[in-house]
Coordinates of C-alpha atoms in Angstrom, one line a residue:
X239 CA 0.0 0.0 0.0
X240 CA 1.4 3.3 -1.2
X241 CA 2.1 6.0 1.5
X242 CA 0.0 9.1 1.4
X243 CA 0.9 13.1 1.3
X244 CA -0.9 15.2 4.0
X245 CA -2.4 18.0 2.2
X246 CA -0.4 21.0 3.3
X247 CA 2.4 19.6 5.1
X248 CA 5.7 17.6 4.2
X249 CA 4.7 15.0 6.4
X250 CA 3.2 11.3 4.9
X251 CA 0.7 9.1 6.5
X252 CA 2.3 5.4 6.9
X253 CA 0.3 2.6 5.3
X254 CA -1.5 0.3 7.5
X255 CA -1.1 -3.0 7.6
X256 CA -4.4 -4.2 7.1
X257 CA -7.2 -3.3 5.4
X258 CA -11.0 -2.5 7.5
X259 CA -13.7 -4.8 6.0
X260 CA -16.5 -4.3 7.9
X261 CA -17.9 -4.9 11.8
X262 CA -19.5 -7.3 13.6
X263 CA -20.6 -7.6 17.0
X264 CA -18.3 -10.4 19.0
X265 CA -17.7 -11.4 23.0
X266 CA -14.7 -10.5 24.8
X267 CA -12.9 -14.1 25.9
X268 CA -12.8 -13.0 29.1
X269 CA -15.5 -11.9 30.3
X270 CA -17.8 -13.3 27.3
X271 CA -19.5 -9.5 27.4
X272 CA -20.4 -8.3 24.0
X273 CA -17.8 -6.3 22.3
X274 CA -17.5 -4.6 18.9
X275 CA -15.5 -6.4 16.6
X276 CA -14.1 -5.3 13.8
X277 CA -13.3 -8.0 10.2
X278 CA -9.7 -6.9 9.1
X279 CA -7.9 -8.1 6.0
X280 CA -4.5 -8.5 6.6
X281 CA -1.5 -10.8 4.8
X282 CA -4.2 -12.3 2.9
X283 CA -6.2 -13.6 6.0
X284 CA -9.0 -12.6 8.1
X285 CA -9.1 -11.2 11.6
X286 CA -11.5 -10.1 14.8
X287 CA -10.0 -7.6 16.2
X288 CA -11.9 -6.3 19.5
X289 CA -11.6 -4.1 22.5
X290 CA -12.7 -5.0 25.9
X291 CA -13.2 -2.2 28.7
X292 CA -11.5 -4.6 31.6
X293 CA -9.7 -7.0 29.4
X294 CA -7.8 -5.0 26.4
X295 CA -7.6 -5.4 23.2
X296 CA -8.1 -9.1 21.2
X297 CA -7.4 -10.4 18.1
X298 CA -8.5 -13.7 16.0
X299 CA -7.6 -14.9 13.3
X300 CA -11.4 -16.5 11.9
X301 CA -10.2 -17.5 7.9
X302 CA -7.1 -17.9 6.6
X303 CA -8.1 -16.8 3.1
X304 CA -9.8 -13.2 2.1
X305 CA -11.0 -15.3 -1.1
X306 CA -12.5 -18.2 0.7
X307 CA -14.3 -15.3 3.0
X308 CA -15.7 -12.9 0.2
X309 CA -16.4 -16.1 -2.1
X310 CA -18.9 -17.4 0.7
X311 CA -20.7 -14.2 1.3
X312 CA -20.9 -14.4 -2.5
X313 CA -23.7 -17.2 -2.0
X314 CA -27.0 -15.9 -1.0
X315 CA -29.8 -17.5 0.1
X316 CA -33.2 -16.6 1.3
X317 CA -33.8 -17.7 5.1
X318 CA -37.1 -19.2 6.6
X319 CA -37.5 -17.8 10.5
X320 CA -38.3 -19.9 13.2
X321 CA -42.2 -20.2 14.2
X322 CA -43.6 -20.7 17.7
X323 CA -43.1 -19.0 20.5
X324 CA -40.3 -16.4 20.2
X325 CA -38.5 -14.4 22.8
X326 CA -38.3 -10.8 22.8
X327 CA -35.2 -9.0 22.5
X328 CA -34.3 -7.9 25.7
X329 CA -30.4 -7.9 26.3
X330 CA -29.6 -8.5 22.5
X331 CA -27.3 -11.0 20.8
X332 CA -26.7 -13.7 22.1
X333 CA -28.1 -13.4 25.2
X334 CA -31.9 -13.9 24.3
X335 CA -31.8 -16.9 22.8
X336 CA -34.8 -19.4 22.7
X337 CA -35.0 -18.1 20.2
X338 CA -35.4 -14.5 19.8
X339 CA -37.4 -12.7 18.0
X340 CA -33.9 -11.2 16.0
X341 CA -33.3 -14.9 15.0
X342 CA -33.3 -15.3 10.7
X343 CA -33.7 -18.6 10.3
X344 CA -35.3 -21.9 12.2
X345 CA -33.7 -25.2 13.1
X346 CA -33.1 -28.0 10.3
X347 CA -30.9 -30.0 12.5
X348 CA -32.3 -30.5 16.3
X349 CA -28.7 -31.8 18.6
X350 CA -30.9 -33.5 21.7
X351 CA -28.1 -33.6 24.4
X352 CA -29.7 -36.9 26.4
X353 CA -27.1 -37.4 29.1
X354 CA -24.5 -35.4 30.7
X355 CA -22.4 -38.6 31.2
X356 CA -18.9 -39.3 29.6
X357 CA -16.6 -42.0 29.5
X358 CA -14.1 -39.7 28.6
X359 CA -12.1 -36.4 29.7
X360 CA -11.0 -34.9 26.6
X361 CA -8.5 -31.7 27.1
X362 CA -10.4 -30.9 23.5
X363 CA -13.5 -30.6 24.6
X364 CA -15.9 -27.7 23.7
X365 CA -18.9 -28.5 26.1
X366 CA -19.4 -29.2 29.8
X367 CA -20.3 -32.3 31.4
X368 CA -20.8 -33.7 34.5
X369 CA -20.4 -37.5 35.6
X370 CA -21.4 -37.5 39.4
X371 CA -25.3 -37.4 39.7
X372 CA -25.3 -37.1 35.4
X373 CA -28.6 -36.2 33.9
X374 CA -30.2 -38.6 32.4
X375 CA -33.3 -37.3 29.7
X376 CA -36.5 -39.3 30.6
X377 CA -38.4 -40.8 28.3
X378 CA -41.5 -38.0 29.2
X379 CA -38.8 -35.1 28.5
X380 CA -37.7 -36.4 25.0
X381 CA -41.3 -37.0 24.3
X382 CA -42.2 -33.3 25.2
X383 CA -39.5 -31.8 22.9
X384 CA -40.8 -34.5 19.9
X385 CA -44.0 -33.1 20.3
X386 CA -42.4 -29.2 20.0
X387 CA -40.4 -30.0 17.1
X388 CA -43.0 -32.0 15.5
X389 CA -45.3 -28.9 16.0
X390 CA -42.6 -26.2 14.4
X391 CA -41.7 -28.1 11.4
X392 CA -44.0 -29.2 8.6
X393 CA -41.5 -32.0 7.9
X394 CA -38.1 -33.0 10.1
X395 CA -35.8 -35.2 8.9
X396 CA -32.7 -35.5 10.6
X397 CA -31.9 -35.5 14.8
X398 CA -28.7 -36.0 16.1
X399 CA -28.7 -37.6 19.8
X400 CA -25.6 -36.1 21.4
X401 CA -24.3 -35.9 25.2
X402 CA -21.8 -36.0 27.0
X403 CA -22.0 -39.4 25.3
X404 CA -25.3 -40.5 24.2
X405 CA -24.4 -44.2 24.5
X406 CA -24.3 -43.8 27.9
X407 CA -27.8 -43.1 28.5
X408 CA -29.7 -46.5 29.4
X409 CA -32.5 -46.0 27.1
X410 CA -30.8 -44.2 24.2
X411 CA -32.2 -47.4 21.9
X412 CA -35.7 -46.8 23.4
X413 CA -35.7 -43.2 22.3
X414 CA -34.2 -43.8 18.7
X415 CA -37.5 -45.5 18.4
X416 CA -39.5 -42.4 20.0
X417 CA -37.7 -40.5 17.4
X418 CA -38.6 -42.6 14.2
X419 CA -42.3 -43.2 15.1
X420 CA -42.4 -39.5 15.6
X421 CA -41.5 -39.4 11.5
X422 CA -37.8 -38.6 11.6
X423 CA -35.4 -40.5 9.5
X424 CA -32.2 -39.9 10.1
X425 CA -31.1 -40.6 13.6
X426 CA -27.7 -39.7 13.7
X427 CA -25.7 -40.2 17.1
X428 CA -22.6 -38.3 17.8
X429 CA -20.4 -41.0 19.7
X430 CA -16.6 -41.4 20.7
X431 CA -17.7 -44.8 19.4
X432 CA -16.1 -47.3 23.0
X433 CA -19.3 -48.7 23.5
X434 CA -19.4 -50.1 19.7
X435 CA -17.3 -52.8 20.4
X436 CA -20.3 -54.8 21.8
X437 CA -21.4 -56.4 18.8
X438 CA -24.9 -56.9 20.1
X439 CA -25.3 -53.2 20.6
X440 CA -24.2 -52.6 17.5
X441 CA -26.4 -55.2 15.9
X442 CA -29.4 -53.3 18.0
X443 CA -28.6 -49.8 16.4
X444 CA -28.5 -51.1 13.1
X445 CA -32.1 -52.7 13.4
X446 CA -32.9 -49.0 14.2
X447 CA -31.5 -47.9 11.4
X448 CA -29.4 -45.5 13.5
X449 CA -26.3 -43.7 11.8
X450 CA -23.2 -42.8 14.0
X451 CA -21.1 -40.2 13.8
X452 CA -17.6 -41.3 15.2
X453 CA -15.6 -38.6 16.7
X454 CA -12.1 -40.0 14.7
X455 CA -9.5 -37.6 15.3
X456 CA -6.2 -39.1 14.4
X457 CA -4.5 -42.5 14.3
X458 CA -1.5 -41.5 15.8
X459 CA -2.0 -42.5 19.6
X460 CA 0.5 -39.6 21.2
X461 CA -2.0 -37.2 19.2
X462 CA -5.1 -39.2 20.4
X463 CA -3.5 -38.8 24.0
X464 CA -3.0 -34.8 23.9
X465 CA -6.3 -34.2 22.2
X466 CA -8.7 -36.6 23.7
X467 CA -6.9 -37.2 27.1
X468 CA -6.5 -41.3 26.5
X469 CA -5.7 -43.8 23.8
X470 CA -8.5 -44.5 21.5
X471 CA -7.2 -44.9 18.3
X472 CA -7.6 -49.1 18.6
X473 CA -11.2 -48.9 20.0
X474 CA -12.7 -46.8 18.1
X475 CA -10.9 -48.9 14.6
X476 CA -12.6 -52.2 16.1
X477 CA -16.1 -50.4 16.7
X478 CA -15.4 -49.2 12.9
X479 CA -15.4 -53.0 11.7
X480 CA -18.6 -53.8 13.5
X481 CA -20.0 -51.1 11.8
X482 CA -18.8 -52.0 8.7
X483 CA -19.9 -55.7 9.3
X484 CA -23.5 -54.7 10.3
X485 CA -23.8 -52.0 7.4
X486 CA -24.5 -49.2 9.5
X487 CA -24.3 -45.6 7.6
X488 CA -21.4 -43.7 9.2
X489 CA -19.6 -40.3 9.2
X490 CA -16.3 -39.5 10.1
X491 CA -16.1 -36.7 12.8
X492 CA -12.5 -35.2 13.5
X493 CA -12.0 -32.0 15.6
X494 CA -9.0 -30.9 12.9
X495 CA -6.1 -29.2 15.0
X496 CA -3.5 -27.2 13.5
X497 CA -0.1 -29.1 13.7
X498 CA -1.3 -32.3 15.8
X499 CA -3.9 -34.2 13.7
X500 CA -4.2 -31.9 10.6
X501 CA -1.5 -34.8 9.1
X502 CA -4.4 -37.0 9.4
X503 CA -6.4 -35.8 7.3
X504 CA -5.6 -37.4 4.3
X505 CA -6.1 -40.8 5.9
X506 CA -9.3 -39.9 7.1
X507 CA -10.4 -39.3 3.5
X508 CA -8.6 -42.6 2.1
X509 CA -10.7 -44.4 5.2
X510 CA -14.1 -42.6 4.3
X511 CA -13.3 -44.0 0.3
X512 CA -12.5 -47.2 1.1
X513 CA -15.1 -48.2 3.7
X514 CA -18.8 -47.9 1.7
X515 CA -20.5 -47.5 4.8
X516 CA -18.6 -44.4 5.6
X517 CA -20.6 -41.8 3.6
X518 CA -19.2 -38.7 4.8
X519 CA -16.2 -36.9 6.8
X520 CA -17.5 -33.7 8.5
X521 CA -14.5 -31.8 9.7
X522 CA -14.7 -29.6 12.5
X523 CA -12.0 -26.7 12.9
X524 CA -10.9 -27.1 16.2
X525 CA -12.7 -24.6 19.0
X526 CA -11.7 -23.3 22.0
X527 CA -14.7 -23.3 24.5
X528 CA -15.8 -25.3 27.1
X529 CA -15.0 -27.3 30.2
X530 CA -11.3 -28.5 27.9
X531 CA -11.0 -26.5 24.7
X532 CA -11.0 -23.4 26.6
X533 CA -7.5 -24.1 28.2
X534 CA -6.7 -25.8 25.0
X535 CA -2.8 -24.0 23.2
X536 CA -4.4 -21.5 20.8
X537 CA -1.1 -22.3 18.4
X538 CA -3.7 -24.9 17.3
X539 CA -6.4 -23.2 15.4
X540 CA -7.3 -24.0 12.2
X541 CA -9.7 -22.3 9.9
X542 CA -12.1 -23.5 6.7
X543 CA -9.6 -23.0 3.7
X544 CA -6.4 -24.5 5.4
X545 CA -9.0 -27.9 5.3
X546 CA -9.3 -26.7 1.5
X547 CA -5.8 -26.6 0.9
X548 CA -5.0 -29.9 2.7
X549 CA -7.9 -31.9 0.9
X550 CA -6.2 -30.7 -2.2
X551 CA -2.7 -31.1 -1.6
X552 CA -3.6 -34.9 -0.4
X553 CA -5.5 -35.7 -3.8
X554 CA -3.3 -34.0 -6.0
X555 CA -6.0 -31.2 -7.2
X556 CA -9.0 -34.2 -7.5
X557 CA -10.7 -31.8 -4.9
X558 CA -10.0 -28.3 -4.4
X559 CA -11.0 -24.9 -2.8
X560 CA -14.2 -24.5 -5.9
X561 CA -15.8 -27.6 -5.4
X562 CA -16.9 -26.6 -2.1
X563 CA -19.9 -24.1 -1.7
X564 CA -21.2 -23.1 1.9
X565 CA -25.0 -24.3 3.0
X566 CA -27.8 -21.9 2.3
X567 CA -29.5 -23.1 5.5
X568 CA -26.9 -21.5 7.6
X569 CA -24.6 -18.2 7.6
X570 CA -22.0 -18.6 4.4
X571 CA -19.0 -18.9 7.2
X572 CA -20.6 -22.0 9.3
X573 CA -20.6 -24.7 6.7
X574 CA -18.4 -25.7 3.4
X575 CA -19.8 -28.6 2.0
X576 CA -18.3 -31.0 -1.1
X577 CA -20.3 -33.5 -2.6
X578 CA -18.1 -36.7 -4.6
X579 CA -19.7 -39.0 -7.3
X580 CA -17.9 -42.0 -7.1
X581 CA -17.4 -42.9 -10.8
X582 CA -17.5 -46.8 -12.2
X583 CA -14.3 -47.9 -12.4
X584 CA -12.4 -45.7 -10.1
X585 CA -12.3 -42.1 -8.8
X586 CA -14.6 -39.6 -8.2
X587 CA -15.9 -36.2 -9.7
X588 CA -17.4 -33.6 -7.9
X589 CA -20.6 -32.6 -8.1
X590 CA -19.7 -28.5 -8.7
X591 CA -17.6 -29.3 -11.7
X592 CA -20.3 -31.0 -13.6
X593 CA -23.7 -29.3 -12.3
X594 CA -22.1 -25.8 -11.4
X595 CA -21.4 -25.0 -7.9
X596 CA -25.0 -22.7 -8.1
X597 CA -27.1 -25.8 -8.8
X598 CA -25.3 -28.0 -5.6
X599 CA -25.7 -24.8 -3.6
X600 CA -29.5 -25.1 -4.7
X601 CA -30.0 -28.6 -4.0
X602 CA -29.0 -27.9 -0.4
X603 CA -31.8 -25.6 -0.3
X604 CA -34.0 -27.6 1.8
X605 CA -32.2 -29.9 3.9
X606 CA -28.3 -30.0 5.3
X607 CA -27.8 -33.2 3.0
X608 CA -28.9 -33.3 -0.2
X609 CA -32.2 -35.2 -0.8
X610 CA -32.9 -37.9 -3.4
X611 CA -35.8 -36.1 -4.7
X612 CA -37.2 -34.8 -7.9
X613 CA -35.0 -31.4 -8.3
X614 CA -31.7 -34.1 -7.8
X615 CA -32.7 -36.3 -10.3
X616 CA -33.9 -33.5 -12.9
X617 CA -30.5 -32.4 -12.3
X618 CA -28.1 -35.4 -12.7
X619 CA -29.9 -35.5 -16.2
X620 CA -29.4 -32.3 -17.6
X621 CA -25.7 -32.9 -16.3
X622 CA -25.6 -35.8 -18.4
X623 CA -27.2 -33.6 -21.2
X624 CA -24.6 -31.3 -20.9
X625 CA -21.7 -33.7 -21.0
X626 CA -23.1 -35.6 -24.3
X627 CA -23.1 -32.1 -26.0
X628 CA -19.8 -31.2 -24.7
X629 CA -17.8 -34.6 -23.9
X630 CA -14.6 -32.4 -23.7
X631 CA -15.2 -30.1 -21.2
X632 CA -14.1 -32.9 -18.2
X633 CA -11.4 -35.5 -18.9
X634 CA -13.6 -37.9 -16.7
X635 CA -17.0 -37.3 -18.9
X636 CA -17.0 -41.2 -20.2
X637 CA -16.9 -42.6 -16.9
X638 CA -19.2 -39.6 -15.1
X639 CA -21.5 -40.5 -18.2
X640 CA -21.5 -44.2 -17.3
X641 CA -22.0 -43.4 -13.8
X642 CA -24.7 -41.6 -13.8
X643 CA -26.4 -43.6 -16.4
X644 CA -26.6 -46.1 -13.5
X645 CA -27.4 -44.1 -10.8
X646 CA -30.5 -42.5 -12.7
X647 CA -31.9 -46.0 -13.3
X648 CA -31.4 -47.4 -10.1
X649 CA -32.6 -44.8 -8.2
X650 CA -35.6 -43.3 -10.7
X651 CA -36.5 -47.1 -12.6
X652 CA -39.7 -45.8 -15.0
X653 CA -42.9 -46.7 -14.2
X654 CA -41.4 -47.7 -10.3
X655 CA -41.1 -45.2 -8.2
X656 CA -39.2 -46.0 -5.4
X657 CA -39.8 -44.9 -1.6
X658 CA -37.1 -42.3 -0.7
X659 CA -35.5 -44.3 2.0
X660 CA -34.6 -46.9 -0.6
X661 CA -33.4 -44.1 -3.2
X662 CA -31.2 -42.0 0.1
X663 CA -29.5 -45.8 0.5
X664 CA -28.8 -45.8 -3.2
X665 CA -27.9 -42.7 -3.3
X666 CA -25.4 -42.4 0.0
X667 CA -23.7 -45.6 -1.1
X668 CA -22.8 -43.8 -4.8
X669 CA -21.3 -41.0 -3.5
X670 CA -19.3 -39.0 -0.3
X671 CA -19.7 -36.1 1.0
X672 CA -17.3 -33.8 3.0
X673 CA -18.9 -30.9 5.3
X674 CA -16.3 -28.8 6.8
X675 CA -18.3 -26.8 9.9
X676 CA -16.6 -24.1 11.7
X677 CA -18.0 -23.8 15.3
X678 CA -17.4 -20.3 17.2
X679 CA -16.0 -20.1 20.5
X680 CA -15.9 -16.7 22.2
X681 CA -12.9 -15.3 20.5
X682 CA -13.9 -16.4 17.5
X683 CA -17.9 -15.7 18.1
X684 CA -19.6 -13.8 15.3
X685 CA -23.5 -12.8 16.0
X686 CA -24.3 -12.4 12.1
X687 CA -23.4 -16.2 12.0
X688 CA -25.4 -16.9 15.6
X689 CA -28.5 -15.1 13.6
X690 CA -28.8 -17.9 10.8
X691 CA -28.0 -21.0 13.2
X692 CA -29.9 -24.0 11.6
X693 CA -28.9 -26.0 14.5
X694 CA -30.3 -25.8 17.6
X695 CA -30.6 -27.7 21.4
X696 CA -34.1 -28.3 21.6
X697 CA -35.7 -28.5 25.3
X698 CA -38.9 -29.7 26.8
X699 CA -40.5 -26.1 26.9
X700 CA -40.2 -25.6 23.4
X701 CA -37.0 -23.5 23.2
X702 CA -34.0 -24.5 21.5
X703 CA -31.1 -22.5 21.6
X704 CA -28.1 -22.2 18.6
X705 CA -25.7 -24.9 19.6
X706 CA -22.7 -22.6 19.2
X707 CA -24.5 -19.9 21.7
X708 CA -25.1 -23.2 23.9
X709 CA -21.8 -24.5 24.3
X710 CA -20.3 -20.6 24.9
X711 CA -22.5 -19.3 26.9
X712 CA -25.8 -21.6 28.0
X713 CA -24.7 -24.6 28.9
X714 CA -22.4 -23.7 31.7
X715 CA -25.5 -21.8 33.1
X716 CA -27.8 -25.3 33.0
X717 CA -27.6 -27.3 36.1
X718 CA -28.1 -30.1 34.5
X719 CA -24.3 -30.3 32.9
X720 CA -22.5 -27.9 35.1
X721 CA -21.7 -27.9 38.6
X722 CA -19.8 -25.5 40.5
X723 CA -17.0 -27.6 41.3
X724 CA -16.4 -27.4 37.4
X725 CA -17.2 -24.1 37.0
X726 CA -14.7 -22.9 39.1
X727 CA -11.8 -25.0 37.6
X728 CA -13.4 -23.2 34.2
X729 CA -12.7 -19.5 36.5
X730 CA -16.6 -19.3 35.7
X731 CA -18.2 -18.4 39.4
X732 CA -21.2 -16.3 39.0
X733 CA -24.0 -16.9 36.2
X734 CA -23.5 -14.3 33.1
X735 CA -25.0 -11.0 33.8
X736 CA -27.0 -10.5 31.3
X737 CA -28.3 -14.2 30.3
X738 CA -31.7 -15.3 32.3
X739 CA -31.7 -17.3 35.6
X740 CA -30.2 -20.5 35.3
X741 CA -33.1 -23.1 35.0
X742 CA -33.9 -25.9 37.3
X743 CA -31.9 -29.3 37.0
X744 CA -35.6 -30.7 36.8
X745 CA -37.8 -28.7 34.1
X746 CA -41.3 -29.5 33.8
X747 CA -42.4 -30.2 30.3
X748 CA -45.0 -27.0 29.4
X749 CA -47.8 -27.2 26.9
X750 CA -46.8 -27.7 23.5
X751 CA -46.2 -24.7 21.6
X752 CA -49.4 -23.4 19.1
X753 CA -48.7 -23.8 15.4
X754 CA -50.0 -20.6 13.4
X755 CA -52.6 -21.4 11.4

């Protein structure tokens, strides 16, 4: 940047060393009080930097690339706002939430945290959890929030059972079922996966059609040792067979962090390829929040496009940076998701290259997977149009061709329409898909993003809070994860000023919310 002459005198203004984007309004780490933040641009990355009356000045780096961060705010997308009963604004972002009535857009992905209970200590982690006298959600509690959810959505498909770890709840098969005669399809649990070596219960998941998501983070056992606090790398590879064995649809869940299991990456996407029951890798940049993360050495944070650049640097430019686009169901920073047909014969192609990155951004318009529905297959076959008219413009078109030939006829036979259960299993088993989400902690917090959460912590009075707004602020406040023993050891001795009363450990289920005619 060029120095400038004050009009008038000899002097020159020095260039700065970064360039002011914009502002956004952020929390102090300290104190987790809202502060002003403002988005610089600086050696090609992307910084918060804020100012805290008692705690000083802060700076974060939130994206490592100015072109990854303007390229998602490129993709715009109309949001549908929550319905039901909405809380007014009375401290502002994010301490209303419920949520409030400055919320953009409703939940598409409910994350039911059944038990406080771990089996684990992970120095990583970004929640809080307590083992002595650990809730436990009754069946009456999970039944009040089906009955909410059911109510606020015309149509849910997807609930992920989460924790602590959910395995360790008692019932957690009994409420899988709760969940599917209440109409939802995917039941996704979020599991460090040690309880998956009894074959039996994995045999007993699988007959409920559950899908896990296994919290994989390296296979390096040092690695596994710093992050997760104990050796798991064996385990959670033997609970990985029986899943294989019993066909259970599962995704890969690493928490990526910056020079410790970033080099693992690569083998976490040659695992996902190899295994067709693995049907997805969701990377999750590395946050630090919570009753571990929040002590956690800051040297390892990681943002969105350094998992670009690794993912292409490990398949030698077979995915890169453009094939990702973000999710219109959320803010453009929260999610970059890739979609991989896996061609006959070897290889795959992703899905922007041949449809266009707008059209995959479009198919994600109504659900955080795609769905094997009408606008999918209307738009593998003008793919397949456009590749017999232009065979030229991808070196892979014979085999893409071939593949999705196939694909269309299995999935869409004339004359038989198939029920979309049997056309998702098709469909999953065809291709991968990689979701990169980017959770805030309070350095990193950003209440634009907060605004379009699509995932939310339902509870039994019909409010369900944004689940990165849960794990920074909420959860510590809930009795029925926190206690003060913990608190303290987090430096966290009074309840947030400006949040409501903590609730009971106990809540009473209230009447389910009205649905506006």
């Amino acid at each position: 940047m060029s120095t400038v002459a004050i009009c008038g005198t000899g002097n020159q203004r020095q260039p700065t060393e970064h360039v002011y984007y914009s502002s956004t309004k952020s929390l102090c780490k300290t104190c987790k009080q809202a502060v002003d933040a403002k988005i610089q641009f600086s050696g090609g990355a992307v910084y918060f930097d804020k100012f805290c009356p008692e705690h000083g000045h802060q700076r974060v780096l939130v994206a490592s690339s100015v072109d990854w961060y303007l390229d998602a705010l490129s993709f715009l997308a109309p949001h549908t706002p929550p319905r039901g009963e909405i809380r007014a604004v009375r401290s502002g972002c994010p301490f209303d939430c419920g949520p409030c009535a400055s919320h953009q857009q409703k939940v598409y992905m409910p994350v039911v945290p059944i038990t406080s209970a771990c089996n684990l200590d992970c120095p990583i982690c970004y929640t809080v959890n307590k083992n002595e006298g650990a809730h436990q959600m009754s069946e009456g509690e999970f039944a009040a929030i089906l009955g909410h959810l059911r109510a606020q959505h015309d149509e849910l498909d997807i609930i992920n059972f989460t924790g602590g770890e959910p395995t360790m709840h008692p019932e957690l098969p009994k409420l899988l079922r709760m969940a599917s005669e209440a109409g939802i399809r995917r039941l996704t649990i979020s599991t460090n996966g040690l309880k998956l070596r009894n074959e039996a219960y994995v045999r007993e998941l699988a007959a409920l059609d559950a899908r896990i998501v296994l919290s994989l983070d390296t296979f390096d056992p040092e690695i596994d040792q710093r992050m997760l606090g104990a050796n798991t790398v064996r385990a959670k590879l033997e609970a990985l067979e029986l899943l294989e064995k019993h066909d259970v649809t599962t995704t890969l869940l690493p928490a990526i962090a910056a020079g410790l299991n970033d080099k693992d990456l690569g083998k976490l996407f040659d695992l996902m390829m190899r295994k067709p029951n693995i049907v997805s890798l969701e990377l999750h940049t590395l946050t630090f929040t919570g009753q571990g993360g929040a002590g956690f050495d800051r040297a390892a944070r990681i943002t969105t496009p350094d998992l670009h650049r690794l993912l292409e640097e490990h398949t030698g430019g077979a995915i890169a940076a453009r094939d990702f686009v973000p999710s219109p169901l959320a803010h453009p920073h929260c999610y970059s998701i890739c979609y991989l047909l896996v061609l006959d014969g070897g290889g795959v192609a992703p899905f922007a290259r041949f449809m266009g990155r707008d059209k995959l951004f479009e198919l994600l318009g109504d659900s955080l997977y795609i769905q094997p529905r009408e606008p999918i297959e209307e738009a593998l076959r003008t793919a397949m149009d456009e590749l017999w008219a232009d065979p030229d413009r991808l070196p892979e078109s014979e085999a893409l061709l071939r593949t999705l030939k196939r694909l269309l006829r299995e999935m869409f036979p004339p004359g038989k329409p198939l029920p979309l259960e049997q056309r998702q299993k098709l469909a999953e088993r065809a291709t991968k898909a990689i979701y990169i989400h980017s959770h805030m902690d309070e350095e990193s917090f950003d209440v634009a993003r907060v605004m379009k959460c699509s995932i939310g912590v339902p509870d039994v009075d019909g409010s369900n809070i944004p689940t990165c707004s849960y794990n920074v602020l909420y959860r510590e406040n809930d009795a029925r994860f926190a206690d003060p023993d913990m608190l303290a050891r987090m430096g966290r001795t009074e309840p947030h000023p400006l949040l409501a009363p903590a609730p009971p450990a106990n809540r009473r289920s209230l009447p389910l919310l009205k649905v506006p005619s």
